[in-house]
Coordinates of C-alpha atoms in Angstrom, one line a residue:
X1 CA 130.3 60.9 -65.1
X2 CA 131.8 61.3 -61.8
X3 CA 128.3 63.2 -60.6
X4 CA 126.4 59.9 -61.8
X5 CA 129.5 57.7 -59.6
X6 CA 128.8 59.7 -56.8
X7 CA 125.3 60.1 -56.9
X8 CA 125.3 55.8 -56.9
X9 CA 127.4 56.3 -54.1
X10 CA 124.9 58.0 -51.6
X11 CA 122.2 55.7 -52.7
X12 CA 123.8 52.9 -51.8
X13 CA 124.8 54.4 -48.6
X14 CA 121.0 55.4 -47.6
X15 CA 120.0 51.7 -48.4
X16 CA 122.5 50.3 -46.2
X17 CA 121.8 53.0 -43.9
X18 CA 118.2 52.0 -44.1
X19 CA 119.3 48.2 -43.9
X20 CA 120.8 48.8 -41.0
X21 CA 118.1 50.5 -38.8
X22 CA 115.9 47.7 -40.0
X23 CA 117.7 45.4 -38.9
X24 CA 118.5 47.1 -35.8
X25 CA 115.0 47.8 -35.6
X26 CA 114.3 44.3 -35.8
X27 CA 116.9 42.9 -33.2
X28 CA 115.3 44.7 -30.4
X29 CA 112.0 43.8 -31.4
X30 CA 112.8 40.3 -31.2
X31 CA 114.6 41.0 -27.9
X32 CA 111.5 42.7 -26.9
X33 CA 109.4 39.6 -27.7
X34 CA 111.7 37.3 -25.7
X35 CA 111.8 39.7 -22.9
X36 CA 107.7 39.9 -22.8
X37 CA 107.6 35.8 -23.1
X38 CA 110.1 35.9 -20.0
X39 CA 108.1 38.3 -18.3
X40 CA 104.6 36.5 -18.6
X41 CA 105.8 33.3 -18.1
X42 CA 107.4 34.9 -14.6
X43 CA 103.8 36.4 -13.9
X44 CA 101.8 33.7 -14.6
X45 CA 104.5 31.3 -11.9
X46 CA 104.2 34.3 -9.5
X47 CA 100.3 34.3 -9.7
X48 CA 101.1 30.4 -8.1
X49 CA 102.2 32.1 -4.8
X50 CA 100.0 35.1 -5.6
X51 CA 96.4 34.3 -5.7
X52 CA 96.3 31.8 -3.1
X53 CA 97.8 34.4 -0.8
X54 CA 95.4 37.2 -2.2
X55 CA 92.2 34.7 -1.5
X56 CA 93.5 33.9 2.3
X57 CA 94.0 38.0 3.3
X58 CA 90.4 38.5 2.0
X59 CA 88.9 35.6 4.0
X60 CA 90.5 37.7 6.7
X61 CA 88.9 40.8 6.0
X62 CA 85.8 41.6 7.7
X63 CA 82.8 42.0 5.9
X64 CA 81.3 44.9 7.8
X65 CA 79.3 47.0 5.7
X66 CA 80.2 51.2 5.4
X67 CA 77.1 52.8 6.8
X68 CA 75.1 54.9 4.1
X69 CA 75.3 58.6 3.4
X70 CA 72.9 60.2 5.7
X71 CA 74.1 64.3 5.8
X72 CA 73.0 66.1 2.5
X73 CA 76.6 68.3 3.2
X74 CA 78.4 65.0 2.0
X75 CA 76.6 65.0 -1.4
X76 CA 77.3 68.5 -2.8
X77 CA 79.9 69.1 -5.4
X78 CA 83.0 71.6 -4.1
X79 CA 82.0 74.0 -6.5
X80 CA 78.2 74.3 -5.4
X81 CA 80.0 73.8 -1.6
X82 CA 82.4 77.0 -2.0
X83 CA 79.7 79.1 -3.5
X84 CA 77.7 78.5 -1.0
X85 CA 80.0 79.0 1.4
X86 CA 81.1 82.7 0.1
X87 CA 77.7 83.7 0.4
X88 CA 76.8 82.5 3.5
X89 CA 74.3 80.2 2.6
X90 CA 76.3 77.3 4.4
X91 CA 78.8 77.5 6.9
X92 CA 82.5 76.1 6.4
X93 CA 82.1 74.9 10.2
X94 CA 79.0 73.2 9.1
X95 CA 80.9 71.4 6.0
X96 CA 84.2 70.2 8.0
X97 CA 82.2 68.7 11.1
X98 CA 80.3 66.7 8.8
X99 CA 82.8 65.2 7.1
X100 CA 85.0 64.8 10.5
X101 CA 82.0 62.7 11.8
X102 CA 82.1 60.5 8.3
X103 CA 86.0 60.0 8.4
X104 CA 85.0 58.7 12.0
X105 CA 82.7 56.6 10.5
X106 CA 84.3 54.7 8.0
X107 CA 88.0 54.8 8.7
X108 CA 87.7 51.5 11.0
X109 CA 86.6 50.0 7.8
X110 CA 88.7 51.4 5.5
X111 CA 91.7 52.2 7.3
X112 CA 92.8 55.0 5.0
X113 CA 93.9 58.0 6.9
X114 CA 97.3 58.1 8.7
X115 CA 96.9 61.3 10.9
X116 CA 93.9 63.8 11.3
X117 CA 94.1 67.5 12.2
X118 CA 90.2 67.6 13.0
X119 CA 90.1 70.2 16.0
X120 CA 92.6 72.6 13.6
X121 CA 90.5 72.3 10.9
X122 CA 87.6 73.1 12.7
X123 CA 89.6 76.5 13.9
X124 CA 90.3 76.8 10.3
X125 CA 86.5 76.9 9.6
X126 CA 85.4 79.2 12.0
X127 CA 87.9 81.9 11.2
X128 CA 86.4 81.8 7.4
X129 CA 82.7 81.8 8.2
X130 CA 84.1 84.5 11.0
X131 CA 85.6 86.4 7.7
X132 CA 82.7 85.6 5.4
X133 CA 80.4 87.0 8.0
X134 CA 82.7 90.7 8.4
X135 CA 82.2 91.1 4.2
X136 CA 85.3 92.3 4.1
X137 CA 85.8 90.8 0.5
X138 CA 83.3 91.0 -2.4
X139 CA 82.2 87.5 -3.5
X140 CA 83.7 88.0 -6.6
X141 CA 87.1 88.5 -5.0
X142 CA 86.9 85.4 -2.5
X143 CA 86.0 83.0 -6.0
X144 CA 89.5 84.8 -7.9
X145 CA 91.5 85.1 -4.9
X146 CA 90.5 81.6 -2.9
X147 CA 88.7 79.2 -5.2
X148 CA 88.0 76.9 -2.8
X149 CA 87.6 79.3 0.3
X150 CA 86.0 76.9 3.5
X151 CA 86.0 73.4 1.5
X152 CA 87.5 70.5 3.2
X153 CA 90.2 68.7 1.4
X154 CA 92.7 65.7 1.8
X155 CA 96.5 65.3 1.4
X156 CA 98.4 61.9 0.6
X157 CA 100.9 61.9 3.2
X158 CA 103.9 61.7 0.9
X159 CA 103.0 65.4 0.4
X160 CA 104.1 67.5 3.0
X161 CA 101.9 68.7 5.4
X162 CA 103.4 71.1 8.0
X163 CA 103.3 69.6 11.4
X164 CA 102.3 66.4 10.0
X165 CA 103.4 63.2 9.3
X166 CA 105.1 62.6 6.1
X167 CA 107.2 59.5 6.5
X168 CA 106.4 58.2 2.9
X169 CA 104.9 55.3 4.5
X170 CA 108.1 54.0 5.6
X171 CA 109.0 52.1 9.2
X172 CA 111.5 54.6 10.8
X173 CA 113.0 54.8 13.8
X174 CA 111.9 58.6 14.3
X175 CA 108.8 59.5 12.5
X176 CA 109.2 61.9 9.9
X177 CA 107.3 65.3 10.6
X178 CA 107.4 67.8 7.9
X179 CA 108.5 71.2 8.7
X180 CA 107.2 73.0 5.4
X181 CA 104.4 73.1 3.7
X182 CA 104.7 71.2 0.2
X183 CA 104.4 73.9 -2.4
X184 CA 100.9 72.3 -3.8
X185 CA 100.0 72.5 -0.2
X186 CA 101.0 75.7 0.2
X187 CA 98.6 76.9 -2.9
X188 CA 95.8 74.7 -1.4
X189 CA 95.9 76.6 1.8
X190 CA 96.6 80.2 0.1
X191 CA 93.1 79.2 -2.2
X192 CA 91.0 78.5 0.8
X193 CA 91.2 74.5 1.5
X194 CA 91.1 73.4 4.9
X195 CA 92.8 70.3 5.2
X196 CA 91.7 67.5 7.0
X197 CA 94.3 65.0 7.6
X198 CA 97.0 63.1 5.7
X199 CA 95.9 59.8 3.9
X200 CA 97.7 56.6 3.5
X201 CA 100.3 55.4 0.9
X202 CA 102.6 52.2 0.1
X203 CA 106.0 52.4 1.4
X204 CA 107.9 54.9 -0.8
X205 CA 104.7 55.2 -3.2
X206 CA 106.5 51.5 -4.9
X207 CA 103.2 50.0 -4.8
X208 CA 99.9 49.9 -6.8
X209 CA 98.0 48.7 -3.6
X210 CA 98.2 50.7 -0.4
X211 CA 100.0 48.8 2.5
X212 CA 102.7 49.3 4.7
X213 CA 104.0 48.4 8.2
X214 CA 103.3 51.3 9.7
X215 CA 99.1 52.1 8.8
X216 CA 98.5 48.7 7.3
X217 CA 96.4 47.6 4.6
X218 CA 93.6 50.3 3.1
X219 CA 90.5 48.6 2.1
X220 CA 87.7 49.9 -1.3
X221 CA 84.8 51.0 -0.3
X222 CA 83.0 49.5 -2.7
X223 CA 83.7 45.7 -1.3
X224 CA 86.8 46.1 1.9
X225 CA 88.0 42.6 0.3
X226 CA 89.1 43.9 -2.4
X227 CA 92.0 46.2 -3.4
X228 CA 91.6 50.2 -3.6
X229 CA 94.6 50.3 -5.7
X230 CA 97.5 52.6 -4.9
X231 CA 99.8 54.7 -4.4
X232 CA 96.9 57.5 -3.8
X233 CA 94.8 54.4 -2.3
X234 CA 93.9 56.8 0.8
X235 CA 92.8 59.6 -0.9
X236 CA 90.7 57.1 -3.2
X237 CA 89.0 55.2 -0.4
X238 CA 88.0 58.3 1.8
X239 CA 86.6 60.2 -1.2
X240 CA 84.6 57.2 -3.0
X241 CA 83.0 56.8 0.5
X242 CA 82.1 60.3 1.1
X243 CA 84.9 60.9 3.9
X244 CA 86.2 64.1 1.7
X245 CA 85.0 65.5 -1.6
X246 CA 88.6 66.5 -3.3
X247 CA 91.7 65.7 -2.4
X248 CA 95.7 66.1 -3.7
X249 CA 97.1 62.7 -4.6
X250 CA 100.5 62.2 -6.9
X251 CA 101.3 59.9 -10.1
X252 CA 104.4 58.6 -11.3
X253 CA 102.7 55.5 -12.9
X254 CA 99.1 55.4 -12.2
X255 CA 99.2 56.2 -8.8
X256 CA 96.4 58.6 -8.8
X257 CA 94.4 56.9 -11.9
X258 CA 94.2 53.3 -10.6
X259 CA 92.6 54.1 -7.7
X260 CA 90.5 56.3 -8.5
X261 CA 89.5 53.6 -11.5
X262 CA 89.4 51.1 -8.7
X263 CA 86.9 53.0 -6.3
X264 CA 84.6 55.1 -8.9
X265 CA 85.7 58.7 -9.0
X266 CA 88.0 60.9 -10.7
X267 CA 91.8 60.9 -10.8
X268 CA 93.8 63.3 -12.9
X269 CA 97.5 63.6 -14.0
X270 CA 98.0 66.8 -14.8
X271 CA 100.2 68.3 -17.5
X272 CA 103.8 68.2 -16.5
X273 CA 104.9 71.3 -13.7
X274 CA 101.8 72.9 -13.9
X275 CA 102.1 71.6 -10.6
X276 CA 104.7 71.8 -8.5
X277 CA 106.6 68.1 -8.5
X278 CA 108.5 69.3 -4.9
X279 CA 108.3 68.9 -1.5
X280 CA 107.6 65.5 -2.1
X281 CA 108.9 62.1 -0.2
X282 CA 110.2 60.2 -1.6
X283 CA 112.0 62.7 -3.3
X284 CA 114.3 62.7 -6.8
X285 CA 117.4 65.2 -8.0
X286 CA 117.0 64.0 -11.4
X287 CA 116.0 66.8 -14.0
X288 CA 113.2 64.4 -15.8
X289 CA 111.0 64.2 -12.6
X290 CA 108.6 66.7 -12.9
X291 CA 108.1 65.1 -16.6
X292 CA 107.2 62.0 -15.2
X293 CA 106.1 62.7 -11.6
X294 CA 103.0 65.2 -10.3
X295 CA 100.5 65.7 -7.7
X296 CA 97.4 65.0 -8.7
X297 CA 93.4 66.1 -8.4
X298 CA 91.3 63.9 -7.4
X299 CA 87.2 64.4 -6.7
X300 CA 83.9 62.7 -6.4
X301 CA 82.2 65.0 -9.0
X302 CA 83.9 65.6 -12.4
X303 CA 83.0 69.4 -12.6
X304 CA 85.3 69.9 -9.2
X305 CA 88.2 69.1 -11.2
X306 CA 89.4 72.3 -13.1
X307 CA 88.1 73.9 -9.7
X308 CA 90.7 71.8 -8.0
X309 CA 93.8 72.3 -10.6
X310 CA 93.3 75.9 -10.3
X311 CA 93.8 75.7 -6.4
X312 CA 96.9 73.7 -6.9
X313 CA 98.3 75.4 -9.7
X314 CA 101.9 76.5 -9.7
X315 CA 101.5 80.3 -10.3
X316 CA 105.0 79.9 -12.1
X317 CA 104.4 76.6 -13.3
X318 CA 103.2 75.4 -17.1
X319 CA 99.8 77.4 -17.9
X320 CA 96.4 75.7 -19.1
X321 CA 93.5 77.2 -19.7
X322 CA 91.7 76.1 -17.3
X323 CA 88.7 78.5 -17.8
X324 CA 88.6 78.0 -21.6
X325 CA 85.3 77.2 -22.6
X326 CA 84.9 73.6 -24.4
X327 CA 82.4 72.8 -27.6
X328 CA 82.8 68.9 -27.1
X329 CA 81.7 68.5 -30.9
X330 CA 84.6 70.4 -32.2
X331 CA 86.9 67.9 -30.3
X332 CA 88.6 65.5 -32.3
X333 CA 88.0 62.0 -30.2
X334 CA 90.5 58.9 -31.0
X335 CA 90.4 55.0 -29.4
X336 CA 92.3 52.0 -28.9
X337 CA 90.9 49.5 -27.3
X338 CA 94.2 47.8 -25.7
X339 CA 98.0 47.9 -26.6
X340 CA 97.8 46.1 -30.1
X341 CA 97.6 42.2 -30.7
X342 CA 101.5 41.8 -29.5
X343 CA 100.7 43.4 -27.0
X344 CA 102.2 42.0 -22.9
X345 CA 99.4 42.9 -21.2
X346 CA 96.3 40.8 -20.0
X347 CA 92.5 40.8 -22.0
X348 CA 90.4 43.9 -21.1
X349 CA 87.8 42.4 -18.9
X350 CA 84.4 42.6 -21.1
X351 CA 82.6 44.8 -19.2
X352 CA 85.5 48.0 -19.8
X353 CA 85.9 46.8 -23.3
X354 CA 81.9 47.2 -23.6
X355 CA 82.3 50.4 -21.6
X356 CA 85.0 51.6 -24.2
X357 CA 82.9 51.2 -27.1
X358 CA 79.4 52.3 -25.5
X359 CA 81.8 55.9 -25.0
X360 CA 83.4 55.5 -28.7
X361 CA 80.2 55.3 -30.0
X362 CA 78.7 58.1 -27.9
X363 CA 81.3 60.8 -29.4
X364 CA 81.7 59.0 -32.6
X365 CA 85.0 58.4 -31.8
X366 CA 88.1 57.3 -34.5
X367 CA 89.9 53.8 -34.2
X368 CA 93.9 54.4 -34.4
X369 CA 96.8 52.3 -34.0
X370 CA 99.5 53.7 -32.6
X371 CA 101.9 51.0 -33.0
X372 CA 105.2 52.1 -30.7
X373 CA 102.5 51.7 -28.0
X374 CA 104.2 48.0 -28.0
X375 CA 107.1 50.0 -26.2
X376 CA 105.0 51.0 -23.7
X377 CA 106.3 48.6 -20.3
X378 CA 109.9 48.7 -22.0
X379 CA 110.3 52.6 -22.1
X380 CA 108.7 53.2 -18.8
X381 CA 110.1 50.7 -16.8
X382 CA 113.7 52.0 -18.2
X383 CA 112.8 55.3 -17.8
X384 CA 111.9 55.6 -14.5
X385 CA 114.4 52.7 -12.6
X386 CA 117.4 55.2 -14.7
X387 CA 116.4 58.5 -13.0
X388 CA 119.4 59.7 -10.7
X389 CA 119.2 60.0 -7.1
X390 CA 115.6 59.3 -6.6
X391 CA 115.1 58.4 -2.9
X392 CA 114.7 54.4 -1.9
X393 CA 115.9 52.8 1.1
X394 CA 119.4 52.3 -0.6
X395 CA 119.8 56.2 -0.8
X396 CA 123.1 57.7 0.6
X397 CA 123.0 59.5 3.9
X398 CA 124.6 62.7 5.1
X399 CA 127.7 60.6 6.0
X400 CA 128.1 59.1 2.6
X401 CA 126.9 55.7 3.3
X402 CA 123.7 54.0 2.6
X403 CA 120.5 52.9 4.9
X404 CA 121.3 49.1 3.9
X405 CA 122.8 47.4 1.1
X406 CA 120.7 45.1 -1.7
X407 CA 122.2 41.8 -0.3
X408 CA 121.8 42.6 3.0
X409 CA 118.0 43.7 2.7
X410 CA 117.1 40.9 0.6
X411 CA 118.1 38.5 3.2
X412 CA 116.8 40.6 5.7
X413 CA 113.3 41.0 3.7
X414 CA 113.5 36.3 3.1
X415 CA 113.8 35.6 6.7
X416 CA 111.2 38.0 7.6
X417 CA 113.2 40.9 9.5
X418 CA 113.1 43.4 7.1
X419 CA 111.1 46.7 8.2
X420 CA 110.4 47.4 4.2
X421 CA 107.7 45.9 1.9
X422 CA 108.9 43.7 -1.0
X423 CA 108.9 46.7 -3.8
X424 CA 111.3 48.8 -1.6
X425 CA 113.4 46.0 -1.2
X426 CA 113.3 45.2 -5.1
X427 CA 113.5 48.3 -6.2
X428 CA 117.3 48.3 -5.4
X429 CA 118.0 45.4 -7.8
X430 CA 115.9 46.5 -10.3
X431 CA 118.0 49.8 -10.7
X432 CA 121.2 47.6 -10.6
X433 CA 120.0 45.6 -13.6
X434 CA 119.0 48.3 -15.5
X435 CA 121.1 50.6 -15.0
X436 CA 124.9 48.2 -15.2
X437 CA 123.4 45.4 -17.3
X438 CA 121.3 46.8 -20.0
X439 CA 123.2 47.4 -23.3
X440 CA 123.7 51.5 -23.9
X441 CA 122.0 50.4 -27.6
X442 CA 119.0 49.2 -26.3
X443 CA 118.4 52.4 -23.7
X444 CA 119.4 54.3 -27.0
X445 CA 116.6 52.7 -28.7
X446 CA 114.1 52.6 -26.5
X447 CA 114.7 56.8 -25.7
X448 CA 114.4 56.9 -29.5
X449 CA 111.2 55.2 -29.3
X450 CA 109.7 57.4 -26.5
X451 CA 110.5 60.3 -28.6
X452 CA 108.7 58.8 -31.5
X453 CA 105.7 57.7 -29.7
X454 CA 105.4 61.2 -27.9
X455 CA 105.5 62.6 -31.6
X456 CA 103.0 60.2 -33.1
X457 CA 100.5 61.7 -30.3
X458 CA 101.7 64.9 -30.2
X459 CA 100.8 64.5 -34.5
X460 CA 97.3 62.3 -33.5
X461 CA 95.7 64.8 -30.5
X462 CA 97.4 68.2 -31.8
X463 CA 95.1 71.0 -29.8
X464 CA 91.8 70.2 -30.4
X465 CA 92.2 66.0 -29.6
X466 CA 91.5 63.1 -26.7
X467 CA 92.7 59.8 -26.5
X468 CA 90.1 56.8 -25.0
X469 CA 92.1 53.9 -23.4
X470 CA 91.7 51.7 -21.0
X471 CA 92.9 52.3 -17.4
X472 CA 93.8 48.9 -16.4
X473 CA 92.2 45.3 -17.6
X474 CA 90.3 44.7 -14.8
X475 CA 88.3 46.4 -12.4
X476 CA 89.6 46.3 -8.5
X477 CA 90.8 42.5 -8.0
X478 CA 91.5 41.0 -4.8
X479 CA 94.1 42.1 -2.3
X480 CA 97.7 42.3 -3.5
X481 CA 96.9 40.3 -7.1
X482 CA 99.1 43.3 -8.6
X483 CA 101.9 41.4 -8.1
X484 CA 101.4 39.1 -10.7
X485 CA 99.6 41.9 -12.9
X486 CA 102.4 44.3 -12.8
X487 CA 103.0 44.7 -16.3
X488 CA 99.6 46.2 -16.8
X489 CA 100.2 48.9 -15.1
X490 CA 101.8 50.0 -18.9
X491 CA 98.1 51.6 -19.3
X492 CA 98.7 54.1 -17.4
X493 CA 102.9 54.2 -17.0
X494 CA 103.4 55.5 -20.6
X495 CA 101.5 58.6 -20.0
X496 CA 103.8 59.7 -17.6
X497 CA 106.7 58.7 -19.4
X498 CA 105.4 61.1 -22.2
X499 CA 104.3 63.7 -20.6
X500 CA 100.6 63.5 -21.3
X501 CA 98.0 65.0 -19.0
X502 CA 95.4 62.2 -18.6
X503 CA 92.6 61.3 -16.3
X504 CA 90.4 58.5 -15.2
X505 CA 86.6 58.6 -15.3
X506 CA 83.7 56.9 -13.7
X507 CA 81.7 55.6 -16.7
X508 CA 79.6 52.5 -14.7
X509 CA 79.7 49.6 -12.7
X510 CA 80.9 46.4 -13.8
X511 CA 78.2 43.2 -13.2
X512 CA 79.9 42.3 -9.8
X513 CA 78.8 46.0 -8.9
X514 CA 82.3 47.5 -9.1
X515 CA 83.3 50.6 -10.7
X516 CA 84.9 50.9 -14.3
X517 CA 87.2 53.5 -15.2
X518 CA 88.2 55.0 -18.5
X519 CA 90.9 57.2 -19.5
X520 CA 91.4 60.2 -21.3
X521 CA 94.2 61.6 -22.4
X522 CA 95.0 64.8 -24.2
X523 CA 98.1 66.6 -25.6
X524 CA 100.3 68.8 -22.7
X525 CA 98.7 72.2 -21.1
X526 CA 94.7 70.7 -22.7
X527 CA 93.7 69.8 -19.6
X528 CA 90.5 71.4 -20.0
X529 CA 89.8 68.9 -23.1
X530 CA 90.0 66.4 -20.5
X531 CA 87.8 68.0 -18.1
X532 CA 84.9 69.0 -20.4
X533 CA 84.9 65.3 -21.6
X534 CA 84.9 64.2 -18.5
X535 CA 82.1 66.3 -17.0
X536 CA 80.1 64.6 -20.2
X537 CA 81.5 60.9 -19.1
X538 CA 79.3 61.7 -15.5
X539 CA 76.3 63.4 -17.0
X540 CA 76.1 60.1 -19.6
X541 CA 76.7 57.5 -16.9
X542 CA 75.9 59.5 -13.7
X543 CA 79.3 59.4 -12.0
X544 CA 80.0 58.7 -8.8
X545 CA 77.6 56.2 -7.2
X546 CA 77.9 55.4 -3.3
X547 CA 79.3 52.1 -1.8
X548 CA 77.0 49.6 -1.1
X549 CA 75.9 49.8 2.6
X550 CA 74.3 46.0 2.5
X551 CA 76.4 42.7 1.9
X552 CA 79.6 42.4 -1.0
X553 CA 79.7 40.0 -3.7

């Protein structure tokens, strides 16, 4: 009897148990709704100020066409380049002036390089065809033991570039000048790269479009009135326009993605520490951010990527499998075409929702519905403003004290005297809200939920899978529109907050002639997936195409 009393017992404790979390459940969905009603409704009275302001910096832009691609060196892939290079067939001296010459070309336009090191790299050059030319290494040995021996490459000045700039984009009193080498610098220069300059970034990489009071505003290639996206907007404009061929951006919410998206090449977030996360600015103590922050590859040509990871590679780091051959019909290919009908974000603009379903239909790929993607904006926006100690212009000094103070910056930044752009200066409030004012039960939940939705894809792509989303609703919009967009940057944001490698690809232009990007994502350390589906993406739709050297819509 008593086995039967106690047995009655625990089920009525797992059904209030269950009650509970449901209604728990429910509480912060509701809370969820009210804050995504609060949080349109603030977009759509921002876009007031927004797109009137974003219509009268593009009537100041200058139309001036980019001049077309004349030297056949600007139009071969790195991997074709380095080969050719080894061998002898084309000298690295060759390869770096033509690019210097394009760089010189198109900067004035595009405004995306913050420092060059154009006579160095030339030096660099010559001492490899010099080494090529001695034979003192078999071919076989310069393709293991410098991958990329001779080809030209860019760095996004946040990374740090010994001898060069690396202020981060910020206004400083004293320029910054790093005096290391990054570590994914140091593994570009050990594989061969010669690097070119440093490219430009937002202030503090806050920003999905590239500005800041010290470069200015970087313009896409593809129409200089409209927005290259950001942070990695530099490395995005100089490579769509055929001012470099690969180059080493970073992404802690899209920042390497968008703009590629934005500018019609390929940008890659690569699986958590395979690359190094350090020597970065700004920089972070917390123990998450090399989950949620990582350089990243960027190139013209899809089948430069793996070539690129491997020259970047932490040799210590996560491994992939970079050399793994892929069967593309024995990968298991999964879509969603937006967040879900609650979702916060905007309509997929119906040229990417037609390129979505021209590439589901191409690999016969399965509709899911992940549901805790509704948690997308709320877990990664309280993820990222709770990391500890990540560097803003409210960071501590060496004496204890910080550069400014929120009040004091915000009334600084309102009467026009502050040196920082509005998402540095917001930042600091954002992390105060967060971080004093939002109820330890709701983090709880939503680090429940992150943990969940990383399981349900961990469960979906397993080792064999890819995931087709969308990048971002639209294709590149006019300059500084983000502002009232900002909550579409969940696209790409959750990826990070997971710890999903995940790329985006060129798949076609869009009917006012701008490029659409895709992503694909895949479970951690199957980059390769990504790659090999990628490589298919540009043989489909024929990858990168050049920017219009005639008038912009």
């Amino acid at each position: 009897m008593l086995s039967y009393a106690y047995a009655a017992i625990q089920l009525l404790l797992q059904i209030f148990s269950k009650g509970c979390r449901m209604v728990k459940r429910e509480f912060h969905r509701r809370m969820s709704w009210a804050i995504r009603r609060l949080l349109r409704g603030a977009m759509y009275l921002f876009s007031w100020f927004v797109v009137p302001y974003s219509y009268l910096v593009s009537a100041r832009i200058s139309s001036k066409r980019l001049p077309p691609v004349e030297n056949p060196l600007l139009q071969i892939p790195a991997v074709t380049l380095a080969a050719k290079i080894r061998t002898g067939q084309i000298k690295s001296e060759d390869v770096v002036s033509a690019y210097i010459e394009r760089c010189r070309q198109v900067n004035p336009i595009l405004n995306a390089i913050v420092e060059d090191r154009f006579e160095h790299a030339l030096e660099d050059a010559r001492r490899i065809d010099e080494e090529v030319a001695k034979g003192l290494r078999t071919e076989e040995q310069m393709m293991k033991e410098t991958p990329i021996l001779g080809v030209p490459i860019t760095i996004k000045e946040s990374l740090a570039v010994k001898g060069m700039s690396n202020t981060g984009g910020r206004k400083l009193k004293k320029k910054h000048i790093a005096q290391h080498d990054s570590p994914v610098v140091e593994q570009i220069k050990k594989s061969g790269g010669v690097i070119l300059l440093v490219s430009n970034t937002p202030e503090l990489c806050l920003c999905w479009e590239t500005y800041n009071k010290c470069t200015g505003l970087t313009k896409n290639p593809y129409n200089p009135k409209r927005t290259v996206g950001g942070s990695s907007g530099g490395e995005a404009a100089l490579i769509s326009s055929a001012a470099s061929l690969i180059g080493v951006t970073t992404d802690i919410a899209g920042s390497s993605r968008l703009p590629a998206a934005f500018v019609g090449v390929f940008g890659h977030k690569p699986s958590p520490f395979s690359v190094s996360p350090y020597g970065h600015n700004p920089s972070c103590e917390d123990e998450s951010w090399g989950n949620f922050f990582t350089p990243g590859a960027m190139c013209r040509y899809a089948e430069d990527l793996p070539l690129l990871l491997k020259a970047m590679q932490d040799p210590l780091g996560a491994p992939l499998m970079l050399d793994t051959s892929v069967n593309l019909t024995e990968i298991n290919y999964y879509y969603m075409e937006n967040d879900g009908p609650t979702g916060l974000t905007e309509p997929i603009q119906p040229d990417i929702q037609d390129a979505i379903m021209n590439i589901v239909n191409h690999f016969n790929a399965e509709k899911v519905s992940l549901k805790r993607l509704i948690w997308a904006l709320d877990i990664s926006i309280c993820k990222m403003l709770r990391m500890k100690n990540i560097e803003t212009i409210y960071t501590q000094q060496r004496d204890g004290q910080p550069n400014t103070t929120i009040g004091k910056e915000l009334l600084k930044y309102f009467c026009g005297c502050s040196d920082s752009d509005l998402p540095s200066v917001v930042i600091g409030p954002m992390q105060h809200i967060v971080q004093n004012y939002i109820p330890s039960s709701r983090l709880a939940f939503l680090d429940e939920q992150t943990e969940l939705l990383r399981k349900d894809f961990l469960d979906l792509l397993g080792k064999d899978g890819v995931f087709i989303y969308p990048v971002f609703p639209n294709t590149a919009h006019r300059h500084f529109e983000i502002f009232h967009k900002l909550v579409d940057t969940s696209y790409m944001m959750v990826f990070n907050t997971l710890g999903l490698p995940a790329a985006s690809c060129m798949v076609g232009l869009d009917r006012n002639k701008l490029p659409i990007g895709v992503q694909i994502i895949a479970s951690p350390g199957q980059d390769h997936l990504i790659f090999a589906v990628a490589q298919e993406l540009e043989r489909k739709y024929g990858g990168w195409v050049p920017p219009p050297s005639h008038g912009y819509s």
